[in-house]
mmCIF file of C-alpha atoms and ligand atoms in Angstrom:
data_model
loop_
_atom_site.group_PDB
_atom_site.id
_atom_site.type_symbol
_atom_site.label_atom_id
_atom_site.label_comp_id
_atom_site.label_asym_id
_atom_site.label_seq_id
_atom_site.Cartn_x
_atom_site.Cartn_y
_atom_site.Cartn_z
ATOM 1 C CA UNK G 156 68.660 28.177 -50.484
ATOM 2 C CA UNK G 157 66.606 27.660 -53.589
ATOM 3 C CA UNK G 158 65.016 24.243 -53.646
ATOM 4 C CA UNK G 159 63.038 22.387 -56.265
ATOM 5 C CA UNK G 160 60.009 22.891 -54.072
ATOM 6 C CA UNK G 161 60.424 26.682 -54.128
ATOM 7 C CA UNK G 162 60.966 26.689 -57.897
ATOM 8 C CA UNK G 163 57.874 24.535 -58.401
ATOM 9 C CA UNK G 164 55.806 26.805 -56.155
ATOM 10 C CA UNK G 165 56.966 29.816 -58.118
ATOM 11 C CA UNK G 166 56.097 28.171 -61.466
ATOM 12 C CA UNK G 167 52.686 27.061 -60.156
ATOM 13 C CA UNK G 168 51.866 30.593 -59.012
ATOM 14 C CA UNK G 169 52.936 32.051 -62.322
ATOM 15 C CA UNK G 170 50.815 29.472 -64.184
ATOM 16 C CA UNK G 171 47.837 30.357 -61.989
ATOM 17 C CA UNK G 172 48.264 34.088 -62.625
ATOM 18 C CA UNK G 173 48.618 33.663 -66.389
ATOM 19 C CA UNK G 174 45.633 31.290 -66.535
ATOM 20 C CA UNK G 175 43.393 33.761 -64.719
ATOM 21 C CA UNK G 176 44.131 36.369 -67.360
ATOM 22 C CA UNK G 177 42.005 34.408 -69.807
ATOM 23 C CA UNK G 178 39.482 32.993 -67.424
ATOM 24 C CA UNK G 179 41.082 29.672 -66.588
ATOM 25 C CA UNK G 180 42.607 28.093 -63.507
ATOM 26 C CA UNK G 181 45.924 26.385 -62.999
ATOM 27 C CA UNK G 182 44.134 23.020 -62.932
ATOM 28 C CA UNK G 183 43.208 23.634 -66.585
ATOM 29 C CA UNK G 184 46.902 23.790 -67.471
ATOM 30 C CA UNK G 185 49.191 20.759 -67.581
ATOM 31 C CA UNK G 186 52.829 21.350 -66.812
ATOM 32 C CA UNK G 187 55.039 18.774 -68.489
ATOM 33 C CA UNK G 188 58.351 18.720 -66.625
ATOM 34 C CA UNK G 189 61.040 18.260 -69.251
ATOM 35 C CA UNK G 190 63.648 15.848 -67.927
ATOM 36 C CA UNK G 191 66.171 15.686 -70.757
ATOM 37 C CA UNK G 192 69.669 15.597 -69.213
ATOM 38 C CA UNK G 193 68.085 15.349 -65.745
ATOM 39 C CA UNK G 194 69.045 12.402 -63.515
ATOM 40 C CA UNK G 195 66.407 10.064 -62.183
ATOM 41 C CA UNK G 196 66.783 11.246 -58.545
ATOM 42 C CA UNK G 197 65.697 14.741 -59.589
ATOM 43 C CA UNK G 198 62.782 13.345 -61.548
ATOM 44 C CA UNK G 199 61.798 11.295 -58.517
ATOM 45 C CA UNK G 200 62.021 14.423 -56.364
ATOM 46 C CA UNK G 201 59.674 16.272 -58.731
ATOM 47 C CA UNK G 202 57.257 13.365 -58.661
ATOM 48 C CA UNK G 203 57.321 13.398 -54.853
ATOM 49 C CA UNK G 204 56.380 17.089 -55.034
ATOM 50 C CA UNK G 205 53.283 16.162 -57.044
ATOM 51 C CA UNK G 206 54.419 16.484 -60.660
ATOM 52 C CA UNK G 207 52.658 13.814 -62.759
ATOM 53 C CA UNK G 208 53.688 14.636 -66.333
ATOM 54 C CA UNK G 209 57.215 14.363 -67.673
ATOM 55 C CA UNK G 210 58.646 15.029 -71.122
ATOM 56 C CA UNK G 211 61.624 13.524 -72.917
ATOM 57 C CA UNK G 212 62.917 14.317 -76.361
ATOM 58 C CA UNK G 213 64.575 10.940 -76.904
ATOM 59 C CA UNK G 214 62.820 7.609 -77.117
ATOM 60 C CA UNK G 215 65.509 5.582 -75.339
ATOM 61 C CA UNK G 216 65.593 8.015 -72.442
ATOM 62 C CA UNK G 217 61.810 8.042 -72.191
ATOM 63 C CA UNK G 218 61.740 4.252 -72.027
ATOM 64 C CA UNK G 219 64.504 4.136 -69.432
ATOM 65 C CA UNK G 220 62.936 6.722 -67.157
ATOM 66 C CA UNK G 221 59.464 5.283 -67.599
ATOM 67 C CA UNK G 222 60.732 1.874 -66.481
ATOM 68 C CA UNK G 223 62.024 3.537 -63.290
ATOM 69 C CA UNK G 224 58.954 5.745 -62.724
ATOM 70 C CA UNK G 225 56.095 3.858 -64.363
ATOM 71 C CA UNK G 226 53.241 5.701 -62.612
ATOM 72 C CA UNK G 227 54.147 9.038 -64.206
ATOM 73 C CA UNK G 228 52.807 10.083 -67.593
ATOM 74 C CA UNK G 229 55.627 10.253 -70.109
ATOM 75 C CA UNK G 230 55.342 12.637 -73.070
ATOM 76 C CA UNK G 231 57.547 12.464 -76.142
ATOM 77 C CA UNK G 232 58.366 16.044 -77.157
ATOM 78 C CA UNK G 233 61.300 15.604 -79.554
ATOM 79 C CA UNK G 234 61.662 14.617 -83.173
ATOM 80 C CA UNK G 235 60.676 11.008 -83.697
ATOM 81 C CA UNK G 236 62.484 8.808 -86.199
ATOM 82 C CA UNK G 237 60.284 6.353 -88.023
ATOM 83 C CA UNK G 238 62.414 3.390 -86.932
ATOM 84 C CA UNK G 239 61.887 4.302 -83.242
ATOM 85 C CA UNK G 240 58.111 4.408 -83.483
ATOM 86 C CA UNK G 241 57.656 0.823 -82.289
ATOM 87 C CA UNK G 242 59.591 1.633 -79.109
ATOM 88 C CA UNK G 243 57.402 4.554 -78.105
ATOM 89 C CA UNK G 244 53.864 3.689 -79.214
ATOM 90 C CA UNK G 245 52.037 2.331 -76.191
ATOM 91 C CA UNK G 246 54.735 3.811 -73.924
ATOM 92 C CA UNK G 247 54.220 7.543 -74.352
ATOM 93 C CA UNK G 248 51.133 9.124 -72.838
ATOM 94 C CA UNK G 249 51.158 11.711 -75.644
ATOM 95 C CA UNK G 250 53.464 12.227 -78.621
ATOM 96 C CA UNK G 251 53.805 15.989 -79.213
ATOM 97 C CA UNK G 252 55.925 15.831 -82.345
ATOM 98 C CA UNK G 253 53.979 14.411 -85.274
ATOM 99 C CA UNK G 254 55.535 16.450 -88.065
ATOM 100 C CA UNK G 255 55.182 14.455 -91.296
ATOM 101 C CA UNK G 256 52.915 12.038 -93.090
ATOM 102 C CA UNK G 257 55.303 9.053 -93.173
ATOM 103 C CA UNK G 258 55.496 9.277 -89.378
ATOM 104 C CA UNK G 259 51.696 9.374 -89.107
ATOM 105 C CA UNK G 260 51.505 6.188 -91.170
ATOM 106 C CA UNK G 261 54.181 4.472 -89.071
ATOM 107 C CA UNK G 262 52.469 5.400 -85.787
ATOM 108 C CA UNK G 263 49.112 4.255 -87.139
ATOM 109 C CA UNK G 264 50.547 0.906 -88.201
ATOM 110 C CA UNK G 265 52.067 0.364 -84.773
ATOM 111 C CA UNK G 266 48.845 1.398 -83.048
ATOM 112 C CA UNK G 267 46.955 -1.105 -85.188
ATOM 113 C CA UNK G 268 49.350 -3.903 -84.212
ATOM 114 C CA UNK G 269 48.717 -3.135 -80.536
ATOM 115 C CA UNK G 270 45.009 -2.544 -81.034
ATOM 116 C CA UNK G 271 45.133 1.009 -79.647
ATOM 117 C CA UNK G 272 44.496 4.555 -80.854
ATOM 118 C CA UNK G 273 47.702 6.524 -80.378
ATOM 119 C CA UNK G 274 47.268 10.053 -78.967
ATOM 120 C CA UNK G 275 49.406 12.640 -80.748
ATOM 121 C CA UNK G 276 49.754 16.362 -81.315
ATOM 122 C CA UNK G 277 50.663 17.793 -84.700
ATOM 123 C CA UNK G 278 53.772 19.944 -84.561
ATOM 124 C CA UNK G 279 53.493 23.158 -86.542
ATOM 125 C CA UNK G 280 56.430 25.299 -87.590
ATOM 126 C CA UNK G 281 54.871 28.724 -87.147
ATOM 127 C CA UNK G 282 58.092 30.720 -87.201
ATOM 128 C CA UNK G 283 59.330 29.124 -90.415
ATOM 129 C CA UNK G 284 62.818 28.652 -88.958
ATOM 130 C CA UNK G 285 64.605 26.015 -91.021
ATOM 131 C CA UNK G 286 66.146 24.563 -87.834
ATOM 132 C CA UNK G 287 62.681 23.542 -86.655
ATOM 133 C CA UNK G 288 60.553 20.690 -87.890
ATOM 134 C CA UNK G 289 56.802 20.827 -88.165
ATOM 135 C CA UNK G 290 54.110 21.318 -90.755
ATOM 136 C CA UNK G 291 53.645 24.662 -92.421
ATOM 137 C CA UNK G 292 50.498 26.283 -91.015
ATOM 138 C CA UNK G 293 48.914 26.197 -94.471
ATOM 139 C CA UNK G 294 49.371 22.428 -94.707
ATOM 140 C CA UNK G 295 47.723 21.474 -91.409
ATOM 141 C CA UNK G 296 44.153 21.345 -92.652
ATOM 142 C CA UNK G 297 44.808 18.935 -95.539
ATOM 143 C CA UNK G 298 47.054 16.843 -93.265
ATOM 144 C CA UNK G 299 44.185 16.488 -90.782
ATOM 145 C CA UNK G 300 41.800 15.525 -93.567
ATOM 146 C CA UNK G 301 44.126 12.673 -94.513
ATOM 147 C CA UNK G 302 44.326 11.507 -90.886
ATOM 148 C CA UNK G 303 40.783 10.232 -91.509
ATOM 149 C CA UNK G 304 42.453 7.269 -93.257
ATOM 150 C CA UNK G 305 44.422 6.338 -90.124
ATOM 151 C CA UNK G 306 42.013 4.864 -87.553
ATOM 152 C CA UNK G 307 44.743 4.062 -85.015
ATOM 153 C CA UNK G 308 45.955 7.635 -84.845
ATOM 154 C CA UNK G 309 44.172 10.083 -82.593
ATOM 155 C CA UNK G 310 45.147 13.739 -83.092
ATOM 156 C CA UNK G 311 44.376 15.704 -79.936
ATOM 157 C CA UNK G 312 45.834 19.110 -80.724
ATOM 158 C CA UNK G 313 48.716 21.196 -81.962
ATOM 159 C CA UNK G 314 52.220 21.900 -80.704
ATOM 160 C CA UNK G 315 54.825 24.504 -81.569
ATOM 161 C CA UNK G 316 58.226 25.743 -80.448
ATOM 162 C CA UNK G 317 58.877 29.484 -80.539
ATOM 163 C CA UNK G 318 62.255 30.828 -81.688
ATOM 164 C CA UNK G 319 64.759 31.235 -78.881
ATOM 165 C CA UNK G 320 64.762 34.763 -77.578
ATOM 166 C CA UNK G 321 65.487 36.141 -74.108
ATOM 167 C CA UNK G 322 62.416 38.365 -74.397
ATOM 168 C CA UNK G 323 59.301 36.217 -73.746
ATOM 169 C CA UNK G 324 57.103 38.780 -75.499
ATOM 170 C CA UNK G 325 58.798 37.930 -78.763
ATOM 171 C CA UNK G 326 57.038 34.525 -78.679
ATOM 172 C CA UNK G 327 53.580 36.034 -78.404
ATOM 173 C CA UNK G 328 52.891 36.353 -82.133
ATOM 174 C CA UNK G 329 53.902 32.722 -82.709
ATOM 175 C CA UNK G 330 51.622 31.449 -79.933
ATOM 176 C CA UNK G 331 48.757 33.632 -81.083
ATOM 177 C CA UNK G 332 49.064 32.268 -84.590
ATOM 178 C CA UNK G 333 48.958 28.642 -83.411
ATOM 179 C CA UNK G 334 45.894 29.379 -81.273
ATOM 180 C CA UNK G 335 44.122 31.060 -84.149
ATOM 181 C CA UNK G 336 45.037 28.187 -86.488
ATOM 182 C CA UNK G 337 43.445 25.789 -83.995
ATOM 183 C CA UNK G 338 40.300 27.922 -83.852
ATOM 184 C CA UNK G 339 40.076 28.119 -87.629
ATOM 185 C CA UNK G 340 40.418 24.418 -88.224
ATOM 186 C CA UNK G 341 38.259 23.439 -85.241
ATOM 187 C CA UNK G 342 35.267 24.660 -87.203
ATOM 188 C CA UNK G 343 35.729 21.793 -89.648
ATOM 189 C CA UNK G 344 35.092 18.184 -88.674
ATOM 190 C CA UNK G 345 37.909 15.720 -89.242
ATOM 191 C CA UNK G 346 37.823 12.001 -88.569
ATOM 192 C CA UNK G 347 40.254 10.716 -85.883
ATOM 193 C CA UNK G 348 40.889 14.294 -84.788
ATOM 194 C CA UNK G 349 39.731 16.113 -81.676
ATOM 195 C CA UNK G 350 41.546 19.386 -81.237
ATOM 196 C CA UNK G 351 41.569 19.907 -77.463
ATOM 197 C CA UNK G 352 45.190 20.736 -76.727
ATOM 198 C CA UNK G 353 47.678 23.487 -77.471
ATOM 199 C CA UNK G 354 51.186 22.542 -76.331
ATOM 200 C CA UNK G 355 53.276 25.679 -76.368
ATOM 201 C CA UNK G 356 55.530 27.614 -74.009
ATOM 202 C CA UNK G 357 58.754 26.639 -72.243
ATOM 203 C CA UNK G 358 60.678 28.019 -69.233
ATOM 204 C CA UNK G 359 61.333 31.280 -71.015
ATOM 205 C CA UNK G 360 57.837 32.078 -72.224
ATOM 206 C CA UNK G 361 55.212 29.816 -70.604
ATOM 207 C CA UNK G 362 53.208 32.693 -69.143
ATOM 208 C CA UNK G 363 52.842 34.350 -72.541
ATOM 209 C CA UNK G 364 51.849 30.955 -74.004
ATOM 210 C CA UNK G 365 49.122 30.468 -71.385
ATOM 211 C CA UNK G 366 47.846 33.995 -71.972
ATOM 212 C CA UNK G 367 47.543 33.054 -75.642
ATOM 213 C CA UNK G 368 45.666 29.830 -74.902
ATOM 214 C CA UNK G 369 48.186 27.070 -74.156
ATOM 215 C CA UNK G 370 46.834 24.288 -71.943
ATOM 216 C CA UNK G 371 50.079 22.289 -71.975
ATOM 217 C CA UNK G 372 53.407 23.955 -71.181
ATOM 218 C CA UNK G 373 56.760 22.164 -71.341
ATOM 219 C CA UNK G 374 59.120 23.331 -68.621
ATOM 220 C CA UNK G 375 62.665 22.110 -68.100
ATOM 221 C CA UNK G 376 65.306 24.518 -66.839
ATOM 222 C CA UNK G 377 62.980 26.679 -64.693
ATOM 223 C CA UNK G 378 62.210 23.593 -62.623
ATOM 224 C CA UNK G 379 65.399 21.545 -62.725
ATOM 225 C CA UNK G 380 67.996 24.362 -63.197
HETATM 226 C C1 LIG E 653 64.003 21.176 -73.925
HETATM 227 C C2 LIG E 653 62.623 21.376 -74.394
HETATM 228 C C3 LIG E 653 61.689 22.073 -73.607
HETATM 229 C C4 LIG E 653 62.036 22.703 -72.265
HETATM 230 O O1 LIG E 653 62.907 23.770 -72.428
HETATM 231 P P1 LIG E 653 63.299 24.707 -71.171
HETATM 232 O O2 LIG E 653 63.733 25.961 -71.822
HETATM 233 O O3 LIG E 653 64.387 23.997 -70.465
HETATM 234 O O4 LIG E 653 62.083 24.874 -70.361
HETATM 235 C C5 LIG E 653 60.409 22.194 -74.096
HETATM 236 N N1 LIG E 653 60.038 21.672 -75.295
HETATM 237 C C6 LIG E 653 60.912 21.008 -76.080
HETATM 238 C C7 LIG E 653 60.431 20.471 -77.381
HETATM 239 C C8 LIG E 653 62.220 20.838 -75.658
HETATM 240 O O5 LIG E 653 63.079 20.168 -76.446
#
């Protein structure tokens, strides 16, 4: 019988193998277990197996699950409405989905009220699909320059979602482009920005993402089924 433990072992081995291909180890890669639609008992089971990072795409669900499993690190990976910002700032370990300036301002304001710097990733729409949010690659540099005005925002990297496709290789070009964008803009120095992370890759294509430089992968169905 396939258990969560066996699925987790399989994912961990595949992460290790992909990481080695570009000179890293599995400890350099963070797996965020995506728990949307997953009941709390399953999340608890994953935590008991050693998973520390969990991702939710809805603020209410993140808050609810965090209140039940407060020791875990909770990542917000879905689109964030400006009016929900106050509910998630100070709660989320990392917000992966900063995709517009008004949201940056709202997060900054909330961070200031709490006296914290809020860690975020900037979501980039590499594929250009209209169904996806995110900055255009060409707009990221000027966006990051403006982040200098927002002292309570702390941009720690970039995130993208590849188009859905059963063939994981079809995501490679998207991941490569995000990695090269990060390299390009890392040369410049921006205030309140430290580009350490690349969050890309899901159940379907996380190995390809790691091969292309991801250090955070977001895995739901491959773990929880
Ligand atoms: C649902 C979701 C994932 C996980 O997708 P799986 O295919 O189940 O691994 C990753 N990232 C985001 C932004 C998601 O919404």
